[in-house]
Amino acid sequence: MKQLINLVLLSLLLGQSVAVAQTDSPTGSDRPTQSSTPETSTVRLQQPLIPLRGTDQIQLQLVNCNGLLDCALASLLLPKSTRINQLQLQFDNPASVPAQILDTATVVQGNFTRYQLTDAISVPSGAQTLAANKIVSLPLTLNRFQMPPDQYVGAIYLTLANQTNRLALPVNLNVRSGPLLPLFILLMGIVLGRLFKYMQEQGGPQVEARKKVYQLEADLKEAHPDDQKLLANRVKQTRNLVYRQQLEAANTQSTVVESRLDVLTQLRSLETKLNERAKNDEDVPDEAFAQITQVRTEIEQGLDAKAKETLDQVSETLNSMPVRRGGEDDSEQIESTLREVATNLDRNARSLAIAPRQQTWIDQVQRTLIDLSGLSDLVRAEATYWFVPPLLYGVLLIGLTIVGLNTLYIEKGETLGARPLSDYLGLLLWGLSADVASRSLSGLQGQKE
């Protein structure tokens, strides 16, 4: 009985297995249906492309130069990689079948200006076929001249056949302007800095001295024409002293000429009073008029001390005149005028007396070194004037320009020009403050003057 039951159960199990393995297909075919498994479904999907180094993160430093000179400076100052117009995107296709790229898209936007690069950066559009089991490349075209200075971020998207997700290649581009405009602004800043320093140290005092000369010329135009002729050369000499940066001598000369103009005006007033006395039939010595003329001649020649002596003779001559009777007595006015004129002439003589400068031990050492070197005073003076200052200024200007370009443009100017106001103003201010580093060299030029 037990054996019979076992046979029945075995026959049922075998019959069920055969029925499951050999079911008819829905189409009526005698072939058994082959069920799909996970292994067969993965074979149908293409293996993904693998971006190689440099393609998985596209990071470039570019320059947007315009014109022959601008691009020539860019090629001289910046690496060659900043001037590329095409980049090869490289991929590893490990699959045994070619990779199919159905479509490409580029989405890149500026961080500062929000400017979108549409035609400036692109990959070939349309379907692309990449060889199987090889390192393959795809050209990326870069139009630098259509990229305003900025930092651009975004990605390049590749749509692949039999892939559920697009392949995204991150993009980071730093575009700077050409070096011509930054170089010009930097040079202008350095020159302006030197100009400000010159105005502070020499130009300001020169302006003040020139202002005195202008006032002197204006006063001279209001004087008597004959007095203008007497002092015209002196005013011209004063102006030349200002031009030659001999400001101390120019200020002294301006004061002296102004005082001489007052003396001539007072002498003319004195002469007018004497003429009035002569018209009133008073006894006025002709010697007084001759002496006044002689004082004018000596003032014209710059002989103030001698003019004072002649003026004393005028005073003695007038004192010998009889006391005026009747009418208004102007004797006291004449004496006051003579005293004031004498005071001005005496002050002029003292101002023009230049005391010799005592030699210090530094001057003596310098004189000894010059004698030992065999250089004459003429050679040293001419070399100091014509050779040393231009050489120092040229080296200083070139050195500061190179340092400024290297610091603000080459090293830290990846996006220079993206914010023109702050970027170019920074170059200008750097040039204005560059004279701080050159103060010692500028002092050498100041010593010459």
XYZ file of C-alpha atoms in Angstrom:
449
model
C 0.000 0.000 0.000
C 2.793 2.403 0.952
C 4.616 1.741 -2.306
C 1.469 2.431 -4.312
C 1.041 5.849 -2.725
C 4.662 6.778 -3.483
C 4.260 5.864 -7.164
C 1.129 8.020 -7.495
C 2.808 11.104 -5.939
C 5.917 10.699 -8.137
C 3.820 10.487 -11.319
C 1.951 13.716 -10.375
C 5.173 15.665 -9.776
C 6.764 14.577 -13.060
C 3.655 15.456 -15.030
C 3.511 19.011 -13.571
C 7.207 19.711 -14.437
C 6.737 18.683 -18.042
C 3.645 20.866 -18.360
C 5.463 23.990 -17.142
C 8.558 23.494 -19.368
C 6.620 22.791 -22.611
C 3.762 25.302 -22.798
C 2.550 26.445 -26.202
C 3.501 29.965 -27.324
C 0.732 32.552 -27.806
C 1.473 32.661 -31.533
C 0.854 28.988 -31.941
C 4.500 28.154 -32.569
C 5.848 24.822 -31.337
C 9.005 26.526 -29.927
C 9.036 27.145 -26.228
C 9.004 30.814 -25.080
C 12.321 32.077 -23.733
C 11.805 34.148 -20.579
C 13.862 37.421 -20.188
C 16.337 37.650 -17.358
C 18.305 40.634 -15.850
C 21.447 39.432 -17.584
C 19.987 39.716 -21.092
C 18.492 43.209 -20.425
C 21.861 44.776 -19.422
C 23.527 43.520 -22.572
C 21.201 45.649 -24.674
C 22.297 48.966 -22.911
C 25.454 50.672 -24.210
C 28.294 51.073 -21.749
C 28.780 54.756 -20.801
C 31.563 56.974 -22.183
C 34.284 57.790 -19.662
C 35.544 61.430 -19.853
C 39.312 61.566 -19.475
C 41.229 64.027 -17.325
C 40.781 67.551 -18.594
C 37.458 66.663 -20.142
C 35.616 65.655 -16.987
C 36.288 69.215 -15.675
C 36.823 71.781 -18.447
C 38.784 74.613 -16.838
C 40.425 77.212 -19.074
C 42.114 80.623 -18.736
C 41.417 82.623 -21.901
C 42.186 86.130 -23.149
C 39.937 88.271 -25.332
C 42.431 90.421 -27.252
C 41.545 92.834 -30.049
C 43.906 94.072 -32.708
C 47.412 93.129 -33.738
C 49.244 94.967 -30.958
C 46.894 93.746 -28.234
C 47.245 90.115 -29.322
C 51.009 90.479 -29.725
C 51.272 91.672 -26.116
C 49.024 88.798 -25.027
C 51.303 86.278 -26.738
C 54.289 87.880 -25.020
C 52.852 88.044 -21.491
C 50.428 85.117 -21.221
C 50.760 81.342 -21.764
C 49.829 79.887 -25.123
C 46.880 78.046 -23.562
C 45.090 81.368 -23.069
C 44.872 81.871 -26.852
C 43.505 78.497 -27.997
C 40.513 78.448 -30.330
C 39.748 74.722 -30.132
C 39.969 72.031 -27.468
C 39.738 68.271 -28.004
C 37.328 66.574 -25.590
C 38.676 63.070 -25.035
C 36.672 60.012 -23.935
C 37.293 56.333 -23.313
C 34.746 54.096 -25.075
C 35.255 50.655 -23.496
C 32.271 49.111 -25.291
C 32.651 46.717 -28.199
C 30.155 48.726 -30.240
C 30.456 52.383 -31.415
C 28.998 55.045 -29.161
C 26.154 57.064 -30.609
C 25.782 60.741 -29.626
C 22.301 61.859 -30.538
C 22.502 65.541 -29.563
C 24.670 68.113 -27.785
C 23.822 71.228 -25.793
C 25.975 73.944 -24.162
C 24.712 75.980 -21.213
C 27.335 78.464 -19.944
C 26.675 81.777 -18.175
C 28.827 84.547 -16.673
C 29.001 84.940 -12.920
C 29.355 88.738 -12.888
C 27.549 89.901 -16.020
C 25.122 86.964 -16.422
C 26.057 86.943 -20.083
C 25.247 83.644 -21.799
C 27.678 82.116 -24.274
C 25.663 80.748 -27.150
C 27.812 80.741 -30.289
C 31.108 81.406 -28.528
C 31.492 77.841 -27.217
C 30.073 74.821 -29.060
C 30.542 71.172 -29.971
C 29.441 69.593 -33.282
C 25.664 69.353 -33.350
C 23.652 66.434 -34.656
C 24.397 62.711 -34.460
C 27.983 61.670 -33.842
C 29.502 58.187 -33.935
C 32.527 57.379 -31.775
C 34.624 54.311 -32.515
C 34.322 51.237 -30.300
C 36.920 50.212 -27.723
C 39.121 53.292 -28.347
C 40.126 56.631 -26.940
C 37.957 59.002 -28.960
C 37.768 62.798 -29.133
C 35.208 65.449 -29.868
C 36.241 69.023 -30.921
C 35.140 71.927 -28.729
C 35.198 75.271 -30.608
C 36.051 78.425 -28.630
C 35.460 81.885 -30.081
C 37.389 84.034 -27.605
C 36.554 87.272 -29.426
C 32.855 86.817 -28.596
C 33.525 86.202 -24.887
C 33.367 89.365 -22.799
C 35.690 89.264 -19.774
C 33.988 87.287 -17.013
C 34.011 83.981 -15.133
C 31.742 81.579 -16.994
C 30.335 78.421 -15.411
C 27.981 75.811 -16.812
C 28.141 72.440 -18.536
C 28.174 70.674 -21.892
C 25.471 68.011 -22.168
C 25.795 64.923 -24.416
C 22.723 62.786 -25.175
C 23.867 59.191 -25.843
C 21.918 56.362 -27.461
C 20.709 53.623 -25.093
C 21.544 55.786 -22.067
C 18.933 56.945 -19.578
C 20.961 59.993 -18.347
C 22.792 62.711 -20.283
C 26.547 62.975 -19.876
C 27.335 66.393 -18.278
C 30.788 67.951 -18.618
C 31.237 70.887 -16.145
C 32.722 74.066 -17.669
C 34.665 76.808 -15.850
C 36.101 79.554 -18.078
C 37.984 82.644 -16.908
C 38.187 85.250 -19.671
C 40.280 88.408 -19.257
C 40.625 91.439 -21.507
C 43.680 91.991 -23.678
C 46.774 93.515 -22.007
C 46.900 96.713 -24.095
C 44.259 98.695 -22.185
C 45.460 97.522 -18.716
C 49.038 98.398 -19.728
C 47.976 101.884 -20.826
C 45.978 102.511 -17.633
C 48.844 101.198 -15.490
C 51.353 103.458 -17.217
C 48.983 106.387 -16.889
C 48.617 105.653 -13.163
C 52.394 105.515 -12.680
C 52.903 108.765 -14.595
C 50.111 110.436 -12.618
C 51.666 109.186 -9.393
C 54.986 110.670 -10.395
C 53.217 113.882 -11.378
C 51.466 114.109 -8.015
C 54.750 113.557 -6.234
C 56.419 116.175 -8.409
C 53.639 118.662 -7.628
C 53.951 117.905 -3.936
C 57.723 118.290 -3.775
C 58.610 120.702 -6.591
C 55.606 121.624 -8.698
C 53.658 123.205 -5.825
C 56.443 125.600 -4.811
C 57.054 126.329 -8.488
C 53.380 127.223 -8.938
C 53.581 129.610 -5.977
C 56.722 131.227 -7.385
C 55.113 131.530 -10.812
C 52.084 133.141 -9.174
C 54.340 135.852 -7.721
C 55.801 136.441 -11.178
C 52.299 136.831 -12.636
C 51.428 139.366 -9.940
C 54.687 141.198 -10.622
C 53.937 141.333 -14.346
C 50.434 142.641 -13.630
C 51.834 145.388 -11.372
C 54.440 146.270 -13.981
C 51.742 146.783 -16.640
C 50.166 149.469 -14.458
C 53.453 151.331 -14.003
C 54.846 154.141 -16.128
C 56.028 152.953 -19.584
C 59.570 154.164 -18.900
C 59.637 152.231 -15.615
C 58.355 149.155 -17.436
C 61.322 149.303 -19.789
C 63.740 149.562 -16.862
C 62.439 146.393 -15.129
C 61.351 144.265 -18.113
C 64.625 142.333 -18.263
C 64.583 141.737 -14.499
C 61.089 140.266 -14.677
C 62.179 138.028 -17.549
C 65.154 136.804 -15.514
C 62.851 136.060 -12.580
C 60.582 134.017 -14.834
C 63.555 132.031 -16.146
C 64.650 131.265 -12.576
C 61.203 129.783 -11.918
C 61.445 127.675 -15.081
C 64.841 126.367 -13.979
C 63.501 125.353 -10.544
C 65.717 127.917 -8.782
C 62.784 128.832 -6.611
C 64.617 130.413 -3.699
C 66.486 132.766 -5.991
C 63.275 133.434 -7.946
C 61.350 134.393 -4.805
C 64.152 136.703 -3.731
C 64.306 138.244 -7.187
C 60.526 138.741 -7.235
C 60.657 140.597 -3.927
C 63.563 142.740 -5.110
C 61.900 143.627 -8.431
C 58.647 144.467 -6.637
C 60.580 146.709 -4.288
C 62.400 148.351 -7.211
C 59.068 149.017 -8.870
C 57.896 150.779 -5.710
C 61.148 152.797 -5.662
C 60.684 153.873 -9.279
C 57.073 154.819 -8.597
C 58.139 156.893 -5.582
C 60.932 158.532 -7.549
C 58.458 159.494 -10.267
C 56.158 160.943 -7.611
C 59.118 162.864 -6.165
C 60.079 164.103 -9.611
C 56.507 165.278 -10.218
C 56.545 167.351 -7.034
C 59.861 168.915 -7.973
C 58.482 169.775 -11.425
C 55.507 171.474 -9.798
C 57.898 173.563 -7.713
C 59.843 174.462 -10.832
C 56.629 175.574 -12.564
C 55.907 177.809 -9.602
C 59.189 179.595 -10.227
C 60.884 178.048 -7.244
C 64.587 177.413 -7.327
C 64.934 173.615 -7.933
C 68.495 172.508 -8.735
C 68.906 170.735 -12.031
C 71.352 168.488 -10.227
C 68.467 166.874 -8.356
C 66.803 165.776 -11.619
C 70.131 164.423 -12.913
C 70.701 162.487 -9.720
C 67.193 160.987 -9.883
C 67.902 159.895 -13.461
C 71.159 158.327 -12.288
C 69.284 156.424 -9.544
C 66.963 154.991 -12.220
C 69.938 153.902 -14.326
C 71.607 152.174 -11.367
C 68.335 150.416 -10.460
C 68.095 149.177 -14.047
C 71.625 147.784 -13.745
C 70.789 146.123 -10.414
C 73.164 148.329 -8.415
C 70.859 148.915 -5.452
C 73.649 149.736 -2.998
C 75.101 152.352 -5.372
C 71.605 153.682 -6.064
C 71.166 154.211 -2.338
C 74.344 156.290 -2.233
C 73.120 158.404 -5.133
C 69.785 158.803 -3.372
C 71.591 160.158 -0.332
C 73.077 162.780 -2.617
C 69.566 163.616 -3.823
C 68.509 164.091 -0.229
C 71.443 166.440 0.447
C 70.649 168.444 -2.693
C 67.012 168.846 -1.707
C 67.913 169.793 1.839
C 69.978 172.656 0.447
C 66.914 174.100 -1.222
C 65.267 177.118 0.412
C 62.230 176.523 2.581
C 59.034 176.757 0.570
C 56.889 179.742 1.408
C 53.211 180.067 0.731
C 50.913 177.299 -0.382
C 51.142 173.796 0.926
C 54.512 172.771 2.275
C 55.401 169.263 0.957
C 58.909 169.127 2.377
C 57.973 166.505 4.946
C 56.362 164.320 2.263
C 59.498 164.569 0.137
C 61.691 163.598 3.084
C 59.404 160.661 3.950
C 59.525 159.483 0.355
C 63.295 159.676 0.306
C 63.568 157.701 3.540
C 61.221 154.991 2.258
C 63.110 154.754 -1.029
C 66.417 154.490 0.835
C 65.000 151.756 3.055
C 63.809 149.729 0.041
C 67.143 150.050 -1.725
C 69.036 149.015 1.399
C 66.787 145.969 1.842
C 67.295 144.999 -1.795
C 71.060 145.208 -1.412
C 70.947 142.976 1.641
C 68.655 140.445 -0.050
C 70.940 140.110 -3.052
C 74.021 139.594 -0.921
C 74.501 135.804 -1.009
C 76.718 134.475 1.739
C 79.122 131.708 0.631
C 78.136 128.242 1.815
C 80.608 126.562 4.106
C 81.814 123.185 2.945
C 80.885 120.242 5.129
C 82.904 117.084 5.577
C 80.602 115.336 3.112
C 81.488 117.889 0.439
C 85.171 117.409 1.175
C 84.890 113.607 0.901
C 82.968 113.961 -2.344
C 85.603 116.342 -3.710
C 88.345 113.873 -2.772
C 86.580 110.950 -4.467
C 86.072 112.991 -7.618
C 89.736 113.942 -7.697
C 90.771 110.306 -7.210
C 88.478 109.126 -10.004
C 89.926 111.677 -12.385
C 86.537 113.062 -13.408
C 86.327 116.777 -13.936
C 83.492 118.922 -12.650
C 82.257 119.437 -16.199
C 82.067 115.707 -16.983
C 80.378 114.924 -13.703
C 77.838 117.716 -14.053
C 76.935 116.884 -17.645
C 76.695 113.142 -16.921
C 74.529 113.783 -13.887
C 72.173 115.995 -15.864
C 71.895 114.165 -19.197
C 72.486 110.502 -18.344
C 71.632 109.599 -14.752
C 68.080 111.035 -14.364
C 66.699 109.616 -17.667
C 68.304 106.247 -16.918
C 66.869 106.078 -13.405
C 63.448 107.233 -14.543
C 63.347 104.755 -17.447
C 64.414 101.808 -15.277
C 61.920 102.848 -12.626
C 59.047 103.182 -15.085
C 59.739 99.840 -16.773
C 60.240 98.058 -13.449
C 57.023 99.360 -11.925
C 55.093 98.509 -15.084
C 56.377 94.921 -15.109
C 55.583 94.454 -11.416
C 52.112 95.920 -11.853
C 51.281 93.777 -14.888
C 52.570 90.630 -13.208
C 50.663 91.287 -9.982
C 47.362 92.677 -11.241
C 47.043 91.193 -14.735
C 49.009 87.974 -15.149
C 48.653 86.427 -11.673
C 45.422 87.902 -10.314
C 43.685 89.086 -13.458
C 41.901 85.936 -14.621
C 38.706 87.933 -15.213
C 40.169 91.426 -15.538
C 37.752 93.605 -17.470
C 34.599 91.837 -16.281
C 33.977 94.722 -13.870
C 35.620 97.615 -15.771
C 35.123 100.301 -13.125
C 36.701 98.412 -10.226
C 39.276 96.505 -12.312
C 40.713 99.443 -14.247
C 40.382 101.815 -11.291
C 42.452 99.334 -9.289
C 45.175 99.495 -11.951
C 45.089 103.281 -11.926
C 45.283 103.517 -8.128
C 48.133 101.008 -8.043
C 50.056 103.191 -10.456
C 49.302 106.294 -8.387
C 50.703 104.693 -5.257
C 53.685 103.105 -6.986
C 55.879 106.117 -6.220
C 56.051 104.953 -2.599
C 58.295 102.115 -3.706
C 60.436 104.486 -5.742
C 60.933 107.246 -3.185
C 64.627 106.506 -2.733
C 65.352 106.639 -6.472
C 63.392 109.845 -6.821
C 65.498 111.337 -4.064
C 68.572 110.962 -6.260
C 66.971 113.121 -8.931
C 65.975 115.667 -6.293
C 69.567 115.948 -5.090
C 70.707 116.872 -8.575
C 68.273 119.766 -8.612
